Amino acid sequence: GAVVSQHPSWVICKSGTSVKIECRSLDFQATTMFWYRQFPKQSLMLMATSNEGSKATYEQGVEKDKFLINHASLTLSTLTVTSAHPEDSSFYICSARSERLAGVVTQYFGPGTRLLVL
Amino acid sequence: SQQGEEDPQALSIQEGENATMNCSYKTSINNLQWYRQNSGRGLVHLILIRSNEREKHSGRLRVTLDTSKKSSSLLITASRAADTASYFCATDEDSWGKLQFGAGTQVVVTP
């Protein structure tokens, strides 16, 4: 199946610093990628839809100036958490959209990035 | 916002037993998918059922979909300790493939 990677897999940073998370589709091109956030013992919450070559579309309640998304190529999207604070500590998961399965839109998920802000 | 609600929130069974979990959603969908997530890990896609399908099987998994009730169920037969994980349903509502996830069911299978 299609593979999506994320880097780093975990990061610890001081409050006020910015953290960049990369999401790559390794064996297919993804014009659309999605970013999710998951707090402990909770479900995945969609943060934004990232489209190659255009601005990301953010879900209601997600600050676009706080969570910067760049989708500069068909295989790479980045999420930058700017001026991170402890409440931003979470598990961030990306997915890449693929239409491999007989035209059915399918998402392939990355392994996630655990962010801890001290 | 989350579309789906799942029940039960947690399920504890012994190996060999069947595990059933349910998912309800609110709007029209293109398809519904089930995912598994081991603790602290990424998601693993289990099965996709289209809106015009009523039942689908994959190995020990059986998924049903009732669009009139806006609900789906996932049955895991002959469960194994390795099935211990959280299970999420996700609905695909639009042409972009944006997924809305349910709250999840945490399944613990004891040997």
PDB file of C-alpha atoms in Angstrom:
ATOM      1  CA  GLY A   1       0.000   0.000   0.000  1.00  0.00           C
ATOM      2  CA  ALA A   2       0.905   3.646  -0.234  1.00  0.00           C
ATOM      3  CA  VAL A   3       3.338   4.973   2.344  1.00  0.00           C
ATOM      4  CA  VAL A   4       3.261   8.290   4.133  1.00  0.00           C
ATOM      5  CA  SER A   5       6.057   9.347   6.430  1.00  0.00           C
ATOM      6  CA  GLN A   6       6.300  12.042   9.056  1.00  0.00           C
ATOM      7  CA  HIS A   7       9.336  13.687  10.521  1.00  0.00           C
ATOM      8  CA  PRO A   8      10.154  14.009  13.302  1.00  0.00           C
ATOM      9  CA  SER A   9       8.331  11.212  15.084  1.00  0.00           C
ATOM     10  CA  TRP A  10       8.553  13.097  18.351  1.00  0.00           C
ATOM     11  CA  VAL A  11       9.796  16.487  19.471  1.00  0.00           C
ATOM     12  CA  ILE A  12      10.227  18.251  22.785  1.00  0.00           C
ATOM     13  CA  CYS A  13      10.607  22.002  22.736  1.00  0.00           C
ATOM     14  CA  LYS A  14      10.514  25.000  25.001  1.00  0.00           C
ATOM     15  CA  SER A  15       7.500  27.241  25.156  1.00  0.00           C
ATOM     16  CA  GLY A  16       7.707  30.031  22.590  1.00  0.00           C
ATOM     17  CA  THR A  17       9.685  28.146  19.980  1.00  0.00           C
ATOM     18  CA  SER A  18       8.405  27.078  16.578  1.00  0.00           C
ATOM     19  CA  VAL A  19       8.288  23.478  15.457  1.00  0.00           C
ATOM     20  CA  LYS A  20       8.091  22.211  11.882  1.00  0.00           C
ATOM     21  CA  ILE A  21       6.601  18.809  11.068  1.00  0.00           C
ATOM     22  CA  GLU A  22       7.032  17.250   7.635  1.00  0.00           C
ATOM     23  CA  CYS A  23       4.630  14.909   5.908  1.00  0.00           C
ATOM     24  CA  ARG A  24       5.778  13.052   2.808  1.00  0.00           C
ATOM     25  CA  SER A  25       4.031  10.699   0.434  1.00  0.00           C
ATOM     26  CA  LEU A  26       6.786   8.279  -0.500  1.00  0.00           C
ATOM     27  CA  ASP A  27       5.481   6.406  -3.507  1.00  0.00           C
ATOM     28  CA  PHE A  28       2.674   8.504  -4.884  1.00  0.00           C
ATOM     29  CA  GLN A  29       1.811  12.101  -5.576  1.00  0.00           C
ATOM     30  CA  ALA A  30      -0.697  13.763  -3.329  1.00  0.00           C
ATOM     31  CA  THR A  31      -2.306  16.987  -4.410  1.00  0.00           C
ATOM     32  CA  THR A  32      -4.192  17.054  -1.159  1.00  0.00           C
ATOM     33  CA  MET A  33      -2.958  16.313   2.327  1.00  0.00           C
ATOM     34  CA  PHE A  34      -4.738  16.652   5.628  1.00  0.00           C
ATOM     35  CA  TRP A  35      -3.495  17.543   9.090  1.00  0.00           C
ATOM     36  CA  TYR A  36      -5.119  16.164  12.218  1.00  0.00           C
ATOM     37  CA  ARG A  37      -4.523  16.666  15.911  1.00  0.00           C
ATOM     38  CA  GLN A  38      -5.243  14.074  18.558  1.00  0.00           C
ATOM     39  CA  PHE A  39      -5.225  14.705  22.286  1.00  0.00           C
ATOM     40  CA  PRO A  40      -4.793  11.778  24.688  1.00  0.00           C
ATOM     41  CA  LYS A  41      -7.690   9.349  24.705  1.00  0.00           C
ATOM     42  CA  GLN A  42      -9.543  11.415  22.145  1.00  0.00           C
ATOM     43  CA  SER A  43     -10.315  11.079  18.478  1.00  0.00           C
ATOM     44  CA  LEU A  44      -8.635  12.763  15.546  1.00  0.00           C
ATOM     45  CA  MET A  45      -9.707  16.309  14.859  1.00  0.00           C
ATOM     46  CA  LEU A  46      -9.168  17.666  11.373  1.00  0.00           C
ATOM     47  CA  MET A  47      -7.158  20.866  11.499  1.00  0.00           C
ATOM     48  CA  ALA A  48      -6.717  21.778   7.868  1.00  0.00           C
ATOM     49  CA  THR A  49      -6.714  20.634   4.275  1.00  0.00           C
ATOM     50  CA  SER A  50      -3.477  21.281   2.456  1.00  0.00           C
ATOM     51  CA  ASN A  51      -3.580  21.679  -1.322  1.00  0.00           C
ATOM     52  CA  GLU A  52      -0.440  21.698  -3.421  1.00  0.00           C
ATOM     53  CA  GLY A  53       0.317  25.143  -4.743  1.00  0.00           C
ATOM     54  CA  SER A  54      -2.453  26.942  -2.916  1.00  0.00           C
ATOM     55  CA  LYS A  55      -3.400  28.117   0.536  1.00  0.00           C
ATOM     56  CA  ALA A  56      -4.558  25.625   3.101  1.00  0.00           C
ATOM     57  CA  THR A  57      -8.168  25.495   4.199  1.00  0.00           C
ATOM     58  CA  TYR A  58      -8.515  25.553   7.974  1.00  0.00           C
ATOM     59  CA  GLU A  59     -11.290  24.070  10.034  1.00  0.00           C
ATOM     60  CA  GLN A  60     -13.319  26.302  12.273  1.00  0.00           C
ATOM     61  CA  GLY A  61     -11.486  27.181  15.438  1.00  0.00           C
ATOM     62  CA  VAL A  62      -8.004  26.452  14.088  1.00  0.00           C
ATOM     63  CA  GLU A  63      -5.758  29.509  13.994  1.00  0.00           C
ATOM     64  CA  LYS A  64      -4.087  29.756  10.614  1.00  0.00           C
ATOM     65  CA  ASP A  65      -1.410  32.110  11.916  1.00  0.00           C
ATOM     66  CA  LYS A  66      -0.599  29.638  14.653  1.00  0.00           C
ATOM     67  CA  PHE A  67      -0.463  26.548  12.496  1.00  0.00           C
ATOM     68  CA  LEU A  68       1.277  27.406   9.236  1.00  0.00           C
ATOM     69  CA  ILE A  69       0.854  24.898   6.435  1.00  0.00           C
ATOM     70  CA  ASN A  70       2.917  24.784   3.287  1.00  0.00           C
ATOM     71  CA  HIS A  71       2.352  22.281   0.481  1.00  0.00           C
ATOM     72  CA  ALA A  72       5.093  23.222  -1.942  1.00  0.00           C
ATOM     73  CA  SER A  73       5.320  19.940  -3.834  1.00  0.00           C
ATOM     74  CA  LEU A  74       3.172  16.947  -4.677  1.00  0.00           C
ATOM     75  CA  THR A  75       4.925  14.824  -2.085  1.00  0.00           C
ATOM     76  CA  LEU A  76       5.555  17.194   0.806  1.00  0.00           C
ATOM     77  CA  SER A  77       3.412  19.200   3.182  1.00  0.00           C
ATOM     78  CA  THR A  78       4.730  20.902   6.302  1.00  0.00           C
ATOM     79  CA  LEU A  79       2.974  22.053   9.439  1.00  0.00           C
ATOM     80  CA  THR A  80       4.712  24.669  11.546  1.00  0.00           C
ATOM     81  CA  VAL A  81       3.453  25.243  15.054  1.00  0.00           C
ATOM     82  CA  THR A  82       4.518  28.811  15.743  1.00  0.00           C
ATOM     83  CA  SER A  83       5.298  30.068  19.240  1.00  0.00           C
ATOM     84  CA  ALA A  84       4.310  26.735  20.709  1.00  0.00           C
ATOM     85  CA  HIS A  85       2.787  26.602  24.173  1.00  0.00           C
ATOM     86  CA  PRO A  86       2.106  23.645  26.489  1.00  0.00           C
ATOM     87  CA  GLU A  87      -1.514  23.466  25.321  1.00  0.00           C
ATOM     88  CA  ASP A  88      -0.216  22.711  21.822  1.00  0.00           C
ATOM     89  CA  SER A  89       1.243  19.463  23.105  1.00  0.00           C
ATOM     90  CA  SER A  90      -0.513  16.772  21.140  1.00  0.00           C
ATOM     91  CA  PHE A  91      -0.166  14.000  18.573  1.00  0.00           C
ATOM     92  CA  TYR A  92      -0.157  15.457  15.062  1.00  0.00           C
ATOM     93  CA  ILE A  93      -1.059  13.133  12.210  1.00  0.00           C
ATOM     94  CA  CYS A  94      -1.018  13.843   8.503  1.00  0.00           C
ATOM     95  CA  SER A  95      -2.656  11.966   5.688  1.00  0.00           C
ATOM     96  CA  ALA A  96      -2.301  12.059   1.943  1.00  0.00           C
ATOM     97  CA  ARG A  97      -5.169  11.679  -0.464  1.00  0.00           C
ATOM     98  CA  SER A  98      -4.939   9.066  -3.157  1.00  0.00           C
ATOM     99  CA  GLU A  99      -7.350   7.847  -5.775  1.00  0.00           C
ATOM    100  CA  ARG A 100      -5.689   4.519  -6.341  1.00  0.00           C
ATOM    101  CA  LEU A 101      -8.565   2.361  -5.283  1.00  0.00           C
ATOM    102  CA  ALA A 102     -10.827   2.332  -8.347  1.00  0.00           C
ATOM    103  CA  GLY A 103     -11.546   6.025  -8.158  1.00  0.00           C
ATOM    104  CA  VAL A 104     -12.496   5.932  -4.495  1.00  0.00           C
ATOM    105  CA  VAL A 105     -10.823   8.679  -2.572  1.00  0.00           C
ATOM    106  CA  THR A 106      -8.627   7.122   0.072  1.00  0.00           C
ATOM    107  CA  GLN A 107      -6.368   8.637   2.643  1.00  0.00           C
ATOM    108  CA  TYR A 108      -3.105   7.125   3.757  1.00  0.00           C
ATOM    109  CA  PHE A 109      -1.993   8.171   7.191  1.00  0.00           C
ATOM    110  CA  GLY A 110       1.438   8.984   8.482  1.00  0.00           C
ATOM    111  CA  PRO A 111       2.709   7.483  11.739  1.00  0.00           C
ATOM    112  CA  GLY A 112       2.194  10.728  13.644  1.00  0.00           C
ATOM    113  CA  THR A 113       4.407  13.230  15.435  1.00  0.00           C
ATOM    114  CA  ARG A 114       4.215  13.601  19.181  1.00  0.00           C
ATOM    115  CA  LEU A 115       4.860  17.165  20.308  1.00  0.00           C
ATOM    116  CA  LEU A 116       5.599  18.051  23.907  1.00  0.00           C
ATOM    117  CA  VAL A 117       5.973  21.709  24.756  1.00  0.00           C
ATOM    118  CA  LEU A 118       7.580  22.427  28.099  1.00  0.00           C
TER     119      LEU A 118
ATOM    120  CA  SER B   1     -16.263  18.970  14.333  1.00  0.00           C
ATOM    121  CA  GLN B   2     -16.667  15.258  14.813  1.00  0.00           C
ATOM    122  CA  GLN B   3     -19.460  13.656  12.864  1.00  0.00           C
ATOM    123  CA  GLY B   4     -19.561  10.189  14.269  1.00  0.00           C
ATOM    124  CA  GLU B   5     -20.392   8.835  17.647  1.00  0.00           C
ATOM    125  CA  GLU B   6     -19.295   5.403  18.655  1.00  0.00           C
ATOM    126  CA  ASP B   7     -20.397   2.978  21.269  1.00  0.00           C
ATOM    127  CA  PRO B   8     -19.307   1.469  23.418  1.00  0.00           C
ATOM    128  CA  GLN B   9     -16.476   3.803  24.416  1.00  0.00           C
ATOM    129  CA  ALA B  10     -14.587   0.843  25.800  1.00  0.00           C
ATOM    130  CA  LEU B  11     -14.889  -2.897  25.410  1.00  0.00           C
ATOM    131  CA  SER B  12     -13.067  -5.620  27.309  1.00  0.00           C
ATOM    132  CA  ILE B  13     -13.297  -9.201  26.071  1.00  0.00           C
ATOM    133  CA  GLN B  14     -11.382 -12.451  26.193  1.00  0.00           C
ATOM    134  CA  GLU B  15      -9.542 -14.032  23.321  1.00  0.00           C
ATOM    135  CA  GLY B  16     -11.826 -15.988  21.065  1.00  0.00           C
ATOM    136  CA  GLU B  17     -14.858 -13.832  21.749  1.00  0.00           C
ATOM    137  CA  ASN B  18     -16.414 -11.501  19.212  1.00  0.00           C
ATOM    138  CA  ALA B  19     -16.233  -7.733  19.551  1.00  0.00           C
ATOM    139  CA  THR B  20     -18.934  -5.481  18.159  1.00  0.00           C
ATOM    140  CA  MET B  21     -18.827  -1.709  18.037  1.00  0.00           C
ATOM    141  CA  ASN B  22     -21.207   0.775  16.506  1.00  0.00           C
ATOM    142  CA  CYS B  23     -20.889   4.130  14.822  1.00  0.00           C
ATOM    143  CA  SER B  24     -23.548   6.711  14.077  1.00  0.00           C
ATOM    144  CA  TYR B  25     -23.256   9.747  11.869  1.00  0.00           C
ATOM    145  CA  LYS B  26     -25.370  12.736  11.034  1.00  0.00           C
ATOM    146  CA  THR B  27     -25.090  13.742   7.386  1.00  0.00           C
ATOM    147  CA  SER B  28     -25.095  12.055   3.992  1.00  0.00           C
ATOM    148  CA  ILE B  29     -21.902  10.217   3.178  1.00  0.00           C
ATOM    149  CA  ASN B  30     -20.007   8.879   0.190  1.00  0.00           C
ATOM    150  CA  ASN B  31     -18.487   6.057   2.166  1.00  0.00           C
ATOM    151  CA  LEU B  32     -17.607   5.017   5.693  1.00  0.00           C
ATOM    152  CA  GLN B  33     -14.279   3.659   6.789  1.00  0.00           C
ATOM    153  CA  TRP B  34     -12.976   1.893   9.861  1.00  0.00           C
ATOM    154  CA  TYR B  35      -9.482   2.402  11.215  1.00  0.00           C
ATOM    155  CA  ARG B  36      -7.436   0.845  13.997  1.00  0.00           C
ATOM    156  CA  GLN B  37      -4.934   2.705  16.131  1.00  0.00           C
ATOM    157  CA  ASN B  38      -2.550   1.041  18.501  1.00  0.00           C
ATOM    158  CA  SER B  39      -1.602   3.135  21.509  1.00  0.00           C
ATOM    159  CA  GLY B  40       0.446   6.148  20.483  1.00  0.00           C
ATOM    160  CA  ARG B  41       0.736   5.018  16.893  1.00  0.00           C
ATOM    161  CA  GLY B  42      -0.684   6.015  13.523  1.00  0.00           C
ATOM    162  CA  LEU B  43      -3.850   4.784  11.922  1.00  0.00           C
ATOM    163  CA  VAL B  44      -4.256   1.539  10.054  1.00  0.00           C
ATOM    164  CA  HIS B  45      -7.011   1.380   7.464  1.00  0.00           C
ATOM    165  CA  LEU B  46      -9.213  -1.666   7.988  1.00  0.00           C
ATOM    166  CA  ILE B  47     -12.128  -1.524   5.614  1.00  0.00           C
ATOM    167  CA  LEU B  48     -14.167   0.848   3.495  1.00  0.00           C
ATOM    168  CA  ILE B  49     -17.849   0.448   2.774  1.00  0.00           C
ATOM    169  CA  ARG B  50     -19.537   2.560   0.139  1.00  0.00           C
ATOM    170  CA  SER B  51     -22.864   4.244   0.729  1.00  0.00           C
ATOM    171  CA  ASN B  52     -24.610   1.825  -1.650  1.00  0.00           C
ATOM    172  CA  GLU B  53     -23.273  -1.252   0.134  1.00  0.00           C
ATOM    173  CA  ARG B  54     -24.880  -2.892   3.133  1.00  0.00           C
ATOM    174  CA  GLU B  55     -22.290  -5.390   4.300  1.00  0.00           C
ATOM    175  CA  LYS B  56     -18.652  -6.098   3.693  1.00  0.00           C
ATOM    176  CA  HIS B  57     -16.190  -8.701   4.930  1.00  0.00           C
ATOM    177  CA  SER B  58     -12.445  -8.710   5.239  1.00  0.00           C
ATOM    178  CA  GLY B  59     -10.881 -11.643   7.036  1.00  0.00           C
ATOM    179  CA  ARG B  60     -12.217 -11.624  10.595  1.00  0.00           C
ATOM    180  CA  LEU B  61     -13.872  -8.255  10.084  1.00  0.00           C
ATOM    181  CA  ARG B  62     -17.482  -7.689   9.155  1.00  0.00           C
ATOM    182  CA  VAL B  63     -18.866  -4.229   8.569  1.00  0.00           C
ATOM    183  CA  THR B  64     -22.493  -3.282   8.065  1.00  0.00           C
ATOM    184  CA  LEU B  65     -23.923   0.015   6.943  1.00  0.00           C
ATOM    185  CA  ASP B  66     -27.487   1.210   7.365  1.00  0.00           C
ATOM    186  CA  THR B  67     -27.839   4.556   5.632  1.00  0.00           C
ATOM    187  CA  SER B  68     -31.479   4.896   6.687  1.00  0.00           C
ATOM    188  CA  LYS B  69     -30.378   4.830  10.318  1.00  0.00           C
ATOM    189  CA  LYS B  70     -27.071   6.539   9.577  1.00  0.00           C
ATOM    190  CA  SER B  71     -25.190   3.864  11.431  1.00  0.00           C
ATOM    191  CA  SER B  72     -22.501   1.275  10.915  1.00  0.00           C
ATOM    192  CA  SER B  73     -21.148  -1.616  12.926  1.00  0.00           C
ATOM    193  CA  LEU B  74     -17.797  -3.345  13.024  1.00  0.00           C
ATOM    194  CA  LEU B  75     -17.604  -6.947  14.151  1.00  0.00           C
ATOM    195  CA  ILE B  76     -14.305  -8.610  14.935  1.00  0.00           C
ATOM    196  CA  THR B  77     -14.720 -12.362  15.181  1.00  0.00           C
ATOM    197  CA  ALA B  78     -12.531 -14.737  17.173  1.00  0.00           C
ATOM    198  CA  SER B  79     -10.614 -11.855  18.711  1.00  0.00           C
ATOM    199  CA  ARG B  80      -6.921 -12.067  19.546  1.00  0.00           C
ATOM    200  CA  ALA B  81      -4.763 -10.205  22.028  1.00  0.00           C
ATOM    201  CA  ALA B  82      -3.212  -8.411  19.034  1.00  0.00           C
ATOM    202  CA  ASP B  83      -6.618  -6.866  18.286  1.00  0.00           C
ATOM    203  CA  THR B  84      -6.212  -4.688  21.381  1.00  0.00           C
ATOM    204  CA  ALA B  85      -6.414  -1.145  20.019  1.00  0.00           C
ATOM    205  CA  SER B  86      -8.717   1.807  19.515  1.00  0.00           C
ATOM    206  CA  TYR B  87     -11.104   1.573  16.595  1.00  0.00           C
ATOM    207  CA  PHE B  88     -12.460   4.618  14.784  1.00  0.00           C
ATOM    208  CA  CYS B  89     -15.091   5.047  12.151  1.00  0.00           C
ATOM    209  CA  ALA B  90     -14.693   7.895   9.685  1.00  0.00           C
ATOM    210  CA  THR B  91     -17.124   9.264   7.176  1.00  0.00           C
ATOM    211  CA  ASP B  92     -16.235  10.739   3.832  1.00  0.00           C
ATOM    212  CA  GLU B  93     -18.657  13.534   3.083  1.00  0.00           C
ATOM    213  CA  ASP B  94     -17.310  15.475   0.162  1.00  0.00           C
ATOM    214  CA  SER B  95     -15.401  15.077  -3.061  1.00  0.00           C
ATOM    215  CA  TRP B  96     -12.153  16.117  -1.416  1.00  0.00           C
ATOM    216  CA  GLY B  97     -12.186  13.057   0.761  1.00  0.00           C
ATOM    217  CA  LYS B  98     -12.235  15.014   3.987  1.00  0.00           C
ATOM    218  CA  LEU B  99     -12.837  12.579   6.822  1.00  0.00           C
ATOM    219  CA  GLN B 100     -14.766  13.125  10.018  1.00  0.00           C
ATOM    220  CA  PHE B 101     -13.829  10.705  12.758  1.00  0.00           C
ATOM    221  CA  GLY B 102     -15.947   9.174  15.452  1.00  0.00           C
ATOM    222  CA  ALA B 103     -14.972   9.244  19.092  1.00  0.00           C
ATOM    223  CA  GLY B 104     -13.563   5.727  18.952  1.00  0.00           C
ATOM    224  CA  THR B 105     -13.965   2.484  20.834  1.00  0.00           C
ATOM    225  CA  GLN B 106     -11.101   1.216  22.949  1.00  0.00           C
ATOM    226  CA  VAL B 107     -10.942  -2.570  22.756  1.00  0.00           C
ATOM    227  CA  VAL B 108      -8.933  -4.691  25.168  1.00  0.00           C
ATOM    228  CA  VAL B 109      -8.580  -8.389  24.436  1.00  0.00           C
ATOM    229  CA  THR B 110      -7.188 -10.426  27.290  1.00  0.00           C
ATOM    230  CA  PRO B 111      -5.501 -13.804  26.730  1.00  0.00           C
TER     231      PRO B 111
END
